[in-house]
Coordinates of C-alpha atoms and ligand atoms in Angstrom, one line a residue:
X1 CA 28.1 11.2 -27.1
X2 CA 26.1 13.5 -24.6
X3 CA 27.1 14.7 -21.0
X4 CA 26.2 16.0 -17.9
X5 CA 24.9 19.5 -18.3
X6 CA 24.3 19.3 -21.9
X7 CA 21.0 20.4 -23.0
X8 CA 18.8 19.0 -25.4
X9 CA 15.3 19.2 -26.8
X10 CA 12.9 16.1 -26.4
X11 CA 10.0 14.4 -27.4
X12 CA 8.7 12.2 -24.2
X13 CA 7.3 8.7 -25.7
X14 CA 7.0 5.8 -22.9
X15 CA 7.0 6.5 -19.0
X16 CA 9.5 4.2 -17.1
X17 CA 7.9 2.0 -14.1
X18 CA 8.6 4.8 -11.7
X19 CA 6.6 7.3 -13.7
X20 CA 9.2 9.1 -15.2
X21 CA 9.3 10.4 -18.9
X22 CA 11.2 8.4 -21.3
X23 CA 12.8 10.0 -24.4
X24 CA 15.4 9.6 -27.4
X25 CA 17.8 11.7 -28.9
X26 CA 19.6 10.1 -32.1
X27 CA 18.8 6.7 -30.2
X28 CA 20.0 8.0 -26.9
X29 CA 17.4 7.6 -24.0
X30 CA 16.5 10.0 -21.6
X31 CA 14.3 9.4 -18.3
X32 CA 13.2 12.7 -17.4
X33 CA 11.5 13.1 -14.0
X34 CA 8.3 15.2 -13.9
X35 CA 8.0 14.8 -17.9
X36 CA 4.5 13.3 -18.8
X37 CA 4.4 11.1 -22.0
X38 CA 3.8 13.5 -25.3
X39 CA 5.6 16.4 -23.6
X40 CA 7.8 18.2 -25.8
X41 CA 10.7 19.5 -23.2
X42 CA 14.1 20.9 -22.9
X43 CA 16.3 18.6 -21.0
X44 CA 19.8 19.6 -18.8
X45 CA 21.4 16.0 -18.6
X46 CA 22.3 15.5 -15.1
X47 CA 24.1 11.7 -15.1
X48 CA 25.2 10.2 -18.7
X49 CA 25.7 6.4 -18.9
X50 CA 26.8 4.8 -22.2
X51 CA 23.3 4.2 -23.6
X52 CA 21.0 6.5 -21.5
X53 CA 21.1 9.5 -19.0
X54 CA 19.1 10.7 -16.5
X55 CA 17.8 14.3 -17.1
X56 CA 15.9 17.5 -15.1
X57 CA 12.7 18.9 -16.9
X58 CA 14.3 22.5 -17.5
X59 CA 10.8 23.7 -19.6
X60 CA 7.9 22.3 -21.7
X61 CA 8.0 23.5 -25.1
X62 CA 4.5 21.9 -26.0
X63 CA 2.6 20.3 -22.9
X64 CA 1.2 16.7 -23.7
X65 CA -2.3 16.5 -24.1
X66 CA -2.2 14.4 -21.5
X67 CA -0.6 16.9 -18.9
X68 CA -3.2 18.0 -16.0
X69 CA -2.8 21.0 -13.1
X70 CA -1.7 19.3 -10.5
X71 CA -3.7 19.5 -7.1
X72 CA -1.1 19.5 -4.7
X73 CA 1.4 22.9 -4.9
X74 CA 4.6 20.8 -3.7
X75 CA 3.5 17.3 -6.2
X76 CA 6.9 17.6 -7.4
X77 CA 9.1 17.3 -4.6
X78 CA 7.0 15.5 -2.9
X79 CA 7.9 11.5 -2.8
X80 CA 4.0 10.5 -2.4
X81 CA 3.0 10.5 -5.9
X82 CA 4.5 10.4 -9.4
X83 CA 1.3 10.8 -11.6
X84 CA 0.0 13.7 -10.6
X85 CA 0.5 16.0 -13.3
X86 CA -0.8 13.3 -15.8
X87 CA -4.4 12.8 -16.7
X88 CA -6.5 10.3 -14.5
X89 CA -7.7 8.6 -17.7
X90 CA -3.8 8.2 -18.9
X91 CA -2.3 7.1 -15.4
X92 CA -5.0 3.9 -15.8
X93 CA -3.6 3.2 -19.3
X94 CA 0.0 3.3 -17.9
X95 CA -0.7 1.1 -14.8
X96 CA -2.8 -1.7 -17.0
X97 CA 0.5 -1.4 -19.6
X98 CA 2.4 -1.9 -16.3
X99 CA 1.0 -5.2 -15.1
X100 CA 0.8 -6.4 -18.8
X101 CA 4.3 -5.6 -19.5
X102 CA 5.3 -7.8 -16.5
X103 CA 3.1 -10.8 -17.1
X104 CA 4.9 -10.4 -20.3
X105 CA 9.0 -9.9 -19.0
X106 CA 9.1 -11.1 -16.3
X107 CA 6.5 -13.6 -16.2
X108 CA 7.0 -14.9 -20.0
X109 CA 3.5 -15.1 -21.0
X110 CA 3.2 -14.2 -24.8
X111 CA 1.3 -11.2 -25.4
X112 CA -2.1 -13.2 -26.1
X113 CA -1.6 -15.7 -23.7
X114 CA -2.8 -12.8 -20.9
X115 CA -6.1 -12.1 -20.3
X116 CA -6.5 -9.3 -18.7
X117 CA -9.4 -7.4 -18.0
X118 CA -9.9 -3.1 -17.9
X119 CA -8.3 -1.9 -14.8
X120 CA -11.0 -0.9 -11.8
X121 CA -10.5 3.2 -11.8
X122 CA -12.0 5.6 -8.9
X123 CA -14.4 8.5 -10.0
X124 CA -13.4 10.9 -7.9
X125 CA -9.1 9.8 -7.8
X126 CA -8.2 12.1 -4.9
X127 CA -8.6 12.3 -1.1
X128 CA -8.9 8.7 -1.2
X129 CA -6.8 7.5 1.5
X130 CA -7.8 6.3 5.1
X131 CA -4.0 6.6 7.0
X132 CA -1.7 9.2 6.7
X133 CA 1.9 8.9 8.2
X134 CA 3.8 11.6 9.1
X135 CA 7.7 12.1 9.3
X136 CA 8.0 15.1 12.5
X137 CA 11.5 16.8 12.4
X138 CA 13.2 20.1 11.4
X139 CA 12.5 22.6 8.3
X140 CA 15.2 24.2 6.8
X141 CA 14.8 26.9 9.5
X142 CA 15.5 24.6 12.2
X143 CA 11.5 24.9 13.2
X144 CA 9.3 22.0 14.3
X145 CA 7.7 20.6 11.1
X146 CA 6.0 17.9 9.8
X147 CA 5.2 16.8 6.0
X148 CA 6.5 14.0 3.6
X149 CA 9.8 12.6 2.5
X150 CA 11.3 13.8 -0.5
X151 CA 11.6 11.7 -3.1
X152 CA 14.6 9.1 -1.8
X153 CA 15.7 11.1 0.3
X154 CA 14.2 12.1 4.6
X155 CA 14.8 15.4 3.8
X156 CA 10.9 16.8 5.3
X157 CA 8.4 18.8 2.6
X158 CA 6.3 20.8 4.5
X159 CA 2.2 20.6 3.2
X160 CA -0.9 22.3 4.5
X161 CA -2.8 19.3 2.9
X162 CA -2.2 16.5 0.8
X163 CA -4.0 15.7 -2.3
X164 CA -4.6 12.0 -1.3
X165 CA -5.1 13.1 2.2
X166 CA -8.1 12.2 4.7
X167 CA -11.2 14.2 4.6
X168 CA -14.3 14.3 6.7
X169 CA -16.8 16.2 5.2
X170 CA -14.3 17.6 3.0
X171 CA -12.2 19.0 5.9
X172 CA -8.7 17.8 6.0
X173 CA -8.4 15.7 9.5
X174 CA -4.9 15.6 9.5
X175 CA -4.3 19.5 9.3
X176 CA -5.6 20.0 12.3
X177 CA -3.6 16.9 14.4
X178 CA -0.5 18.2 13.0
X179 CA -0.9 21.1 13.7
X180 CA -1.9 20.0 17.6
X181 CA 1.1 18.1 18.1
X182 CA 3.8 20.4 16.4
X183 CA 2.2 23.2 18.9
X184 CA 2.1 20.6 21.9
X185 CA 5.8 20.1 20.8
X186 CA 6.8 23.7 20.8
X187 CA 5.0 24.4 24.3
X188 CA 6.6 21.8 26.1
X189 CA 10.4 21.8 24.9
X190 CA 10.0 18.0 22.9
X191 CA 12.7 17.8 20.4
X192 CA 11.4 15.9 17.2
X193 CA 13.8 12.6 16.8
X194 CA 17.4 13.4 14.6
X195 CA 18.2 10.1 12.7
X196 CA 21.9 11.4 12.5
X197 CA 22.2 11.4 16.3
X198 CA 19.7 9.5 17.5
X199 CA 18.6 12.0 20.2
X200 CA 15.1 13.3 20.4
X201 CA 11.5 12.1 20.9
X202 CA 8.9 12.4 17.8
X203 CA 9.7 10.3 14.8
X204 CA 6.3 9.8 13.3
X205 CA 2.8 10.8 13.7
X206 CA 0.5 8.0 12.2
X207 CA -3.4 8.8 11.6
X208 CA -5.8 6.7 10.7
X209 CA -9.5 7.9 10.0
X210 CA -12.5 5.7 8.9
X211 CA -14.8 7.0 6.2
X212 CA -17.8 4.8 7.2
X213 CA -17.7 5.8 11.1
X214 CA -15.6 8.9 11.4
X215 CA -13.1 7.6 14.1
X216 CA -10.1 8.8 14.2
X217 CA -7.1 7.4 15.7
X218 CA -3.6 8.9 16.4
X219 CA -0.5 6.9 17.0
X220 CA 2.8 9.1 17.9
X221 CA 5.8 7.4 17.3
X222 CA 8.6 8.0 20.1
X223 CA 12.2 7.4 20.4
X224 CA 11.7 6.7 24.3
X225 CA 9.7 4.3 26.3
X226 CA 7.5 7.5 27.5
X227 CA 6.8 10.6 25.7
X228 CA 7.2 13.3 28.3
X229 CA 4.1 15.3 28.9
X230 CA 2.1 12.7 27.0
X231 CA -1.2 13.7 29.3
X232 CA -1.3 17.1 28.0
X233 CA -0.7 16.3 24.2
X234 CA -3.6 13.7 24.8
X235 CA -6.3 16.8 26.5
X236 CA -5.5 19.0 23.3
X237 CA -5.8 15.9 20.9
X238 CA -9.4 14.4 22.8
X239 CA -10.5 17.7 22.1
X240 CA -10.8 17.6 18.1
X241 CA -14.3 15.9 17.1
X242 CA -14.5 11.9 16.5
X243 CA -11.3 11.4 17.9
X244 CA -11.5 7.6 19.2
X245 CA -7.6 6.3 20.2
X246 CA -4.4 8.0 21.0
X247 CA -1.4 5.5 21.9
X248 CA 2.6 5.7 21.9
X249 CA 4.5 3.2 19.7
X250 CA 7.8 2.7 21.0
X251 CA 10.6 2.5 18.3
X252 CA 14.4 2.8 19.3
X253 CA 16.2 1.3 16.6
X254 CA 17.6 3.2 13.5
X255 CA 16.1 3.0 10.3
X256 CA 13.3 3.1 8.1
X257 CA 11.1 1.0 9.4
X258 CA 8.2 3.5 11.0
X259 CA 6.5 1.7 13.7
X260 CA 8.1 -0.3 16.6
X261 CA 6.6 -3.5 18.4
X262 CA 5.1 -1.9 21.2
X263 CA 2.4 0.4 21.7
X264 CA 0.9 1.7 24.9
X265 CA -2.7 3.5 24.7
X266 CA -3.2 6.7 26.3
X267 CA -7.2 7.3 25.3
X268 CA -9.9 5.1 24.4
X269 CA -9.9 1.2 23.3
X270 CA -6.7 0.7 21.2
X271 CA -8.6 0.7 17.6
X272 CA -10.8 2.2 15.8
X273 CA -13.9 0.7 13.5
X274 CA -14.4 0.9 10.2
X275 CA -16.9 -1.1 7.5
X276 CA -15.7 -3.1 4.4
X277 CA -19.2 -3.7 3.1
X278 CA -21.3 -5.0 5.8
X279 CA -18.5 -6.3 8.0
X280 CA -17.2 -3.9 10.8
X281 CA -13.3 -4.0 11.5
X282 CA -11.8 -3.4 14.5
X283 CA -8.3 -1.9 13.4
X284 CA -4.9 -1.3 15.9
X285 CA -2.0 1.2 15.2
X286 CA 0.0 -1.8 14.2
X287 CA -2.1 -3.6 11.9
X288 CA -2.5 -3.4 8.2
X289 CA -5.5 -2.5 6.1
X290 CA -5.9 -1.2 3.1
X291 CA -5.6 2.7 2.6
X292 CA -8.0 2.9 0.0
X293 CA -11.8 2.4 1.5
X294 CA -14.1 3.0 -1.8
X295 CA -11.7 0.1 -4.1
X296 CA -11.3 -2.0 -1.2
X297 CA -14.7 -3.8 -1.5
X298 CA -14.3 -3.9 -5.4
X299 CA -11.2 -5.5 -5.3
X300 CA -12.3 -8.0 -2.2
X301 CA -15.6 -8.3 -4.8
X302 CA -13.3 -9.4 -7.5
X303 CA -11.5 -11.5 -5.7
X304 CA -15.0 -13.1 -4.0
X305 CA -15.9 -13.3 -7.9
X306 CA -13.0 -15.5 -8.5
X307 CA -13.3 -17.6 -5.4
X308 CA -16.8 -19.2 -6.7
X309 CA -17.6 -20.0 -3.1
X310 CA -20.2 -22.7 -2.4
X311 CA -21.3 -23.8 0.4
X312 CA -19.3 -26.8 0.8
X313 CA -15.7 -24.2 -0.3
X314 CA -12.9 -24.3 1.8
X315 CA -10.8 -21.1 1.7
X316 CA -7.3 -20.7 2.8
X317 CA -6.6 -16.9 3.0
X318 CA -2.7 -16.6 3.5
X319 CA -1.1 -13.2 4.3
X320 CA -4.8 -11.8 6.0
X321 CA -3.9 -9.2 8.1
X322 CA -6.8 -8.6 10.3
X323 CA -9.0 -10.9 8.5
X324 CA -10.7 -8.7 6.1
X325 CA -10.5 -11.4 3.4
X326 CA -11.5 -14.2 5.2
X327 CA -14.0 -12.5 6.6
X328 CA -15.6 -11.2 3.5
X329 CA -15.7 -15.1 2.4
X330 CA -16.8 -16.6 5.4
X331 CA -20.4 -15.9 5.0
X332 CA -20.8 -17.7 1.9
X333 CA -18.5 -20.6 2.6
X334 CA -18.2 -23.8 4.4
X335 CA -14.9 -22.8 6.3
X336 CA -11.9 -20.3 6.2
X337 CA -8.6 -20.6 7.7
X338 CA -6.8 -17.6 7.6
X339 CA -2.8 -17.4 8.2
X340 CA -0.5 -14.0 9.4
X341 CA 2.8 -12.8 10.7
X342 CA 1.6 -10.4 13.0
X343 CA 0.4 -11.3 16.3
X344 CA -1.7 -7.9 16.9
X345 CA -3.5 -8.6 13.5
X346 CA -4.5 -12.2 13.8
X347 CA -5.8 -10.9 17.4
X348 CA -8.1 -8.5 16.0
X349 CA -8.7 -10.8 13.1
X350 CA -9.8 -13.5 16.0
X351 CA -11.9 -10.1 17.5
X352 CA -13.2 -9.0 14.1
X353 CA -14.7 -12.6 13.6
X354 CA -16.6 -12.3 17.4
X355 CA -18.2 -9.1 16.7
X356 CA -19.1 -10.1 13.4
X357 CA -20.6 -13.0 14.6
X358 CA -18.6 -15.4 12.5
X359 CA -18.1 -18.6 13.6
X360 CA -16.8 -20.6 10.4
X361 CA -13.1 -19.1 10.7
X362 CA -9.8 -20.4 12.0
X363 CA -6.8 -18.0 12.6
X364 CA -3.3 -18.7 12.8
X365 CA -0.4 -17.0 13.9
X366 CA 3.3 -17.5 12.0
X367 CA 5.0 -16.9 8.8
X368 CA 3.1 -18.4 5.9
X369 CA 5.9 -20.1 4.8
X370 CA 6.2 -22.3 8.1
X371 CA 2.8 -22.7 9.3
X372 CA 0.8 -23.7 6.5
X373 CA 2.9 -26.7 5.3
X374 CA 3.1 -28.1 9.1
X375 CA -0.5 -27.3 9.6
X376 CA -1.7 -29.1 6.7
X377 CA 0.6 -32.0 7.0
X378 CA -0.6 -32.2 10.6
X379 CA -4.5 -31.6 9.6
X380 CA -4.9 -32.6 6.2
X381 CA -9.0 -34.5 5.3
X382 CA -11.7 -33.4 4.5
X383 CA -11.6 -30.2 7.7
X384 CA -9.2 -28.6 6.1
X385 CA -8.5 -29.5 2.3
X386 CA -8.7 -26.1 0.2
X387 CA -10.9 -25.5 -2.6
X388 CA -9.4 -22.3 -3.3
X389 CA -6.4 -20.5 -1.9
X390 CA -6.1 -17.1 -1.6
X391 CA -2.6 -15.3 -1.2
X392 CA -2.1 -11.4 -0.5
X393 CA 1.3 -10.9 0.4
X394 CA 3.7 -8.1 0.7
X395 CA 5.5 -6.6 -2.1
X396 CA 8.1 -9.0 -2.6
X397 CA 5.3 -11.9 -3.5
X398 CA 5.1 -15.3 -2.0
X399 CA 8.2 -17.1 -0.5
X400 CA 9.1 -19.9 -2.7
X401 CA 8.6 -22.4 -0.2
X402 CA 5.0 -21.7 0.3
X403 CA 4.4 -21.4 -3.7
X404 CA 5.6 -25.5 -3.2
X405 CA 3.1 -26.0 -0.6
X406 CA 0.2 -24.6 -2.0
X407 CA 0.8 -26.8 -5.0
X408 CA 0.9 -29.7 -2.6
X409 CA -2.5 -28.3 -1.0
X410 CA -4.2 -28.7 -4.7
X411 CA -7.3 -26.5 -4.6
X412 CA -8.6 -26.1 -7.8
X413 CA -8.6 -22.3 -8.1
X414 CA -5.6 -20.0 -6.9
X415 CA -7.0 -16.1 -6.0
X416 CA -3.8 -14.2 -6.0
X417 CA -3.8 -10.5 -4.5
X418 CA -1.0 -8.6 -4.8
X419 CA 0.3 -5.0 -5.0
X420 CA 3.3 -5.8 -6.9
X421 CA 2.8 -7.0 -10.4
X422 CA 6.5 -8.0 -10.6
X423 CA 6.9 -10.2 -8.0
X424 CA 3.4 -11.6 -9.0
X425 CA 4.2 -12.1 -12.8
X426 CA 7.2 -14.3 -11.2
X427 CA 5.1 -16.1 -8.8
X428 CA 2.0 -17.2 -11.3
X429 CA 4.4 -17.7 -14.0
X430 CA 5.4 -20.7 -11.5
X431 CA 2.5 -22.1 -10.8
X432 CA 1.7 -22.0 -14.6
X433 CA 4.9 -24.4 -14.4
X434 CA 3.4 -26.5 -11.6
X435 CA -0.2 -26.9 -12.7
X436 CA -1.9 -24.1 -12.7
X437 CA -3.5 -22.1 -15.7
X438 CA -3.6 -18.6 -15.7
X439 CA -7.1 -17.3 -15.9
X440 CA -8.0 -13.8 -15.5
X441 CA -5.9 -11.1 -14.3
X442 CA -7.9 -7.6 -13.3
X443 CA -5.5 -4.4 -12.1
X444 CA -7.3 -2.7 -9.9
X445 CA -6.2 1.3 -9.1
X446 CA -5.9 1.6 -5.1
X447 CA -3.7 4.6 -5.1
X448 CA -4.3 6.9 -7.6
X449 CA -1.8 9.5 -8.2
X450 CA 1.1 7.2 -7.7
X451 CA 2.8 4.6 -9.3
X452 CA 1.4 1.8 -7.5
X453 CA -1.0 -0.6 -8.9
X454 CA -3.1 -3.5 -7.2
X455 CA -4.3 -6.8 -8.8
X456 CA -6.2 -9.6 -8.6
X457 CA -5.5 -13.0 -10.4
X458 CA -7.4 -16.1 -10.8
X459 CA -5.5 -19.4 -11.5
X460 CA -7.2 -22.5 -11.7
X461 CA -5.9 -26.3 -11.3
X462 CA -4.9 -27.6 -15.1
X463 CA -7.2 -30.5 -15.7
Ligands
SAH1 N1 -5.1 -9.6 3.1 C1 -5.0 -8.5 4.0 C2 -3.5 -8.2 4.3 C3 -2.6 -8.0 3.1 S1 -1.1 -7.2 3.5 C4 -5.8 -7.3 3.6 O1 -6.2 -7.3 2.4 O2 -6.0 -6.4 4.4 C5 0.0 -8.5 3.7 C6 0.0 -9.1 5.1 O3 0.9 -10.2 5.1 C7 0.3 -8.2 6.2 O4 -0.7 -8.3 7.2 C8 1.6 -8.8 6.8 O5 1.7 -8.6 8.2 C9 1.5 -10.2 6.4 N2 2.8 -11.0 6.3 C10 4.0 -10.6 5.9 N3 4.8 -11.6 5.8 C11 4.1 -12.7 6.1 C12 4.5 -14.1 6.2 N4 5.7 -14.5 5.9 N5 3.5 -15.0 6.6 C13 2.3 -14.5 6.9 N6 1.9 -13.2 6.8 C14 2.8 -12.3 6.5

């Protein structure tokens, strides 16, 4: 029996769902953070459990051939991404493993009952993101900083530039807002926000850039209902090139949720505008949309693909943000009703559809869950009976209740988005239950780097 602080030397064959390296001593397991699949390591056991322990890399006695130099000097500390140090190539095998596994546990599908297709990889797998979110608070100095969270912990990592980070002609945007406020924030005295006492101003700094039109927006995220000296930070901010919106959200409470429910605007109109193909966006502080700009329109082109739209379609788009879904549909469909949570976001989806010049949309405003089961009991004929309903909801998949309605609805094809393939290996292995027959699932890689892995499912009605 092993125990903490023993050492031992490893072979790492399997990397857990989290990324980390999975080994075994005389049958013993080992996740090893930082250890890439192949690695051959010396481990220091840092919390034995009867059948497994958790270890700390200590040294890699043969690297993996699969082990890269990572890009970003603090990747390890850092809690943004797990993969780094692991070959693009690889990470892809390990997410597509990831979604199968799933479909197979937790979804009970037998191994050749899933067909899924190659995962959707980026060429160029960094710099890729269009939103970057800030924690502001103290170093270990007690100076001003800014960076990201530790791994599980809010302990601040300082970066001069992030490996996923936003780029406009391969300068790094947020660099040089960061650097504006912290020095804003030094000038005038404004204490960053201390979740231990709740005193201070600054909690988060959230930036948002588009690739296609080079806006920039910056949302500062206050304790307080004003931030004092807000004019000035906004003169030094309106001075850096493209920069479109600066606002305030306001968020009080304790926690770990980032962004509060109101936000006033300091500079320009509230959003900025981006493209996802040949539909412009408007897009608020508040509203979702999907960090990744380049797999964006291939996974929406997927998920288009699996729609079969005709012009006599109906499409239900449930969970659609600001409408980029819906919208992508519209054109090549008879009607779409689109369904959201957030008020701001089914207001700029309601916007998004004006500018566009879209006409064949409906939004509504409510949880999913309440609103499309009275809707459709209210409305049901031939206005609004779906042909296909597509679902993109958050992380922990569709509420029960609505996976009961949509069967009700009976369209013939189910689209399901989703960017959790454990809560959606639970959901379609449901609907396989209630009718449906599991078609084609393709993984699609929207955050390189990390852990995380997108997909897109079709389901079609059982005949
Ligand atoms: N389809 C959109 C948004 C997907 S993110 C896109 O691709 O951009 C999931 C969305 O579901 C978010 O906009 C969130 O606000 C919304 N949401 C969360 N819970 C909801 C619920 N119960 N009912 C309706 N929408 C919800």
């Amino acid at each position: 029996m092993y125990q903490k602080n023993d050492e031992l030397e490893v072979t790492i064959t399997d990397q857990g769902i989290d990324g980390e390296g999975i080994g075994k001593v005389n049958g013993y397991a080992l996740f090893v953070k930082d250890a890439v699949i192949g690695d051959e390591c010396k481990v220091k056991i840092m919390k034995a459990k009867k059948n497994f322990a958790f270890a700390k890399l200590i040294e890699i006695i043969t690297p993996s051939e699969f082990r890269v130099q990572e890009k970003c000097s603090v990747a390890k500390q850092c809690g943004g991404c797990q993969l780094q140090s692991m070959s693009y190539e690889k990470q892809l095998e390990f997410k597509a493993n990831k979604v199968f596994n799933n479909f197979k546990r937790i979804g009970g599908f037998d191994t050749c009952q899933i067909p899924i297709n190659e995962i959707i990889g980026m060429e160029e797998p960094y710099y890729y993101r269009n939103k970057a979110q800030f924690p502001v608070g103290r170093n270990k100095d007690g100076e001003v900083a800014y960076g990201f969270y530790a791994g599980r912990t809010h302990s601040i990592i300082e970066t001069d530039g992030c490996a996923l980070g936003i780029q406009i002609d391969g300068k790094d945007v947020c660099k040089e807002i960061m650097d504006t406020v912290i020095s804003f924030m030094k000038e005038e005295g404004i204490e960053p926000y201390d979740e231990t006492t709740g005193e201070g101003y600054v909690r988060h700094v959230l930036i948002r850039v588009s690739k296609s039109t080079n806006q920039i927006m910056v949302c500062v995220v206050t304790n307080s209902n004003e931030l004092p000296q807000a004019d000035k930070l906004v003169e030094k901010l309106k001075s850096i090139s493209n920069m479109t919106s600066i606002s305030i959200n306001i968020n009080k409470t304790q926690g770990n949720v980032i962004m509060g429910k109101r936000t006033n605007h300091l500079f320009g109109p509230g959003y900025i505008e981006d493209f996802i193909g040949d539909i412009k966006f408007r897009i608020s502080p508040e509203s979702f949309f999907q960090v990744n700009s380049d797999q964006v329109k291939k996974l929406y082109d997927k998920a288009i693909e699996y729609a079969k739209l005709e012009t006599d379609t109906i499409v239900w788009d449930l969970y659609c943000g600001i409408g980029t879904i819906s919208l992508s549909m519209a054109k090549n469909c008879k009607k779409v009703i689109g369904v959201e949570i957030v008020e701001r976001a089914v207001e700029d989806a309601k916007e998004n559809a004006t500018i566009n010049n879209i006409e064949n949309v409906e939004f509504l405003e409510g949880a999913a869950e309440e609103v499309v089961p009275k809707y459709f009991s209210e409305n049901d004929g031939e206005e609004c009976h779906p042909d296909v309903i597509v679902v993109d909801p958050p992380r922990k998949g569709c509420d029960q209740k609505l996976l009961q309605t949509m069967v009700q609805m009976n369209p013939n094809r189910i689209v399901y988005v989703s960017c959790d393939s454990a809560t959606l290996a639970r959901d379609v292995a449901w609907l396989k239950v209630n009718g449906y027959k599991l078609k084609e699932v393709t993984p699609v890689d929207m955050f390189p780097q990390t852990v995380h892995v997108e997909s897109v499912v079709l389901m079609s009605k059982k005949q």
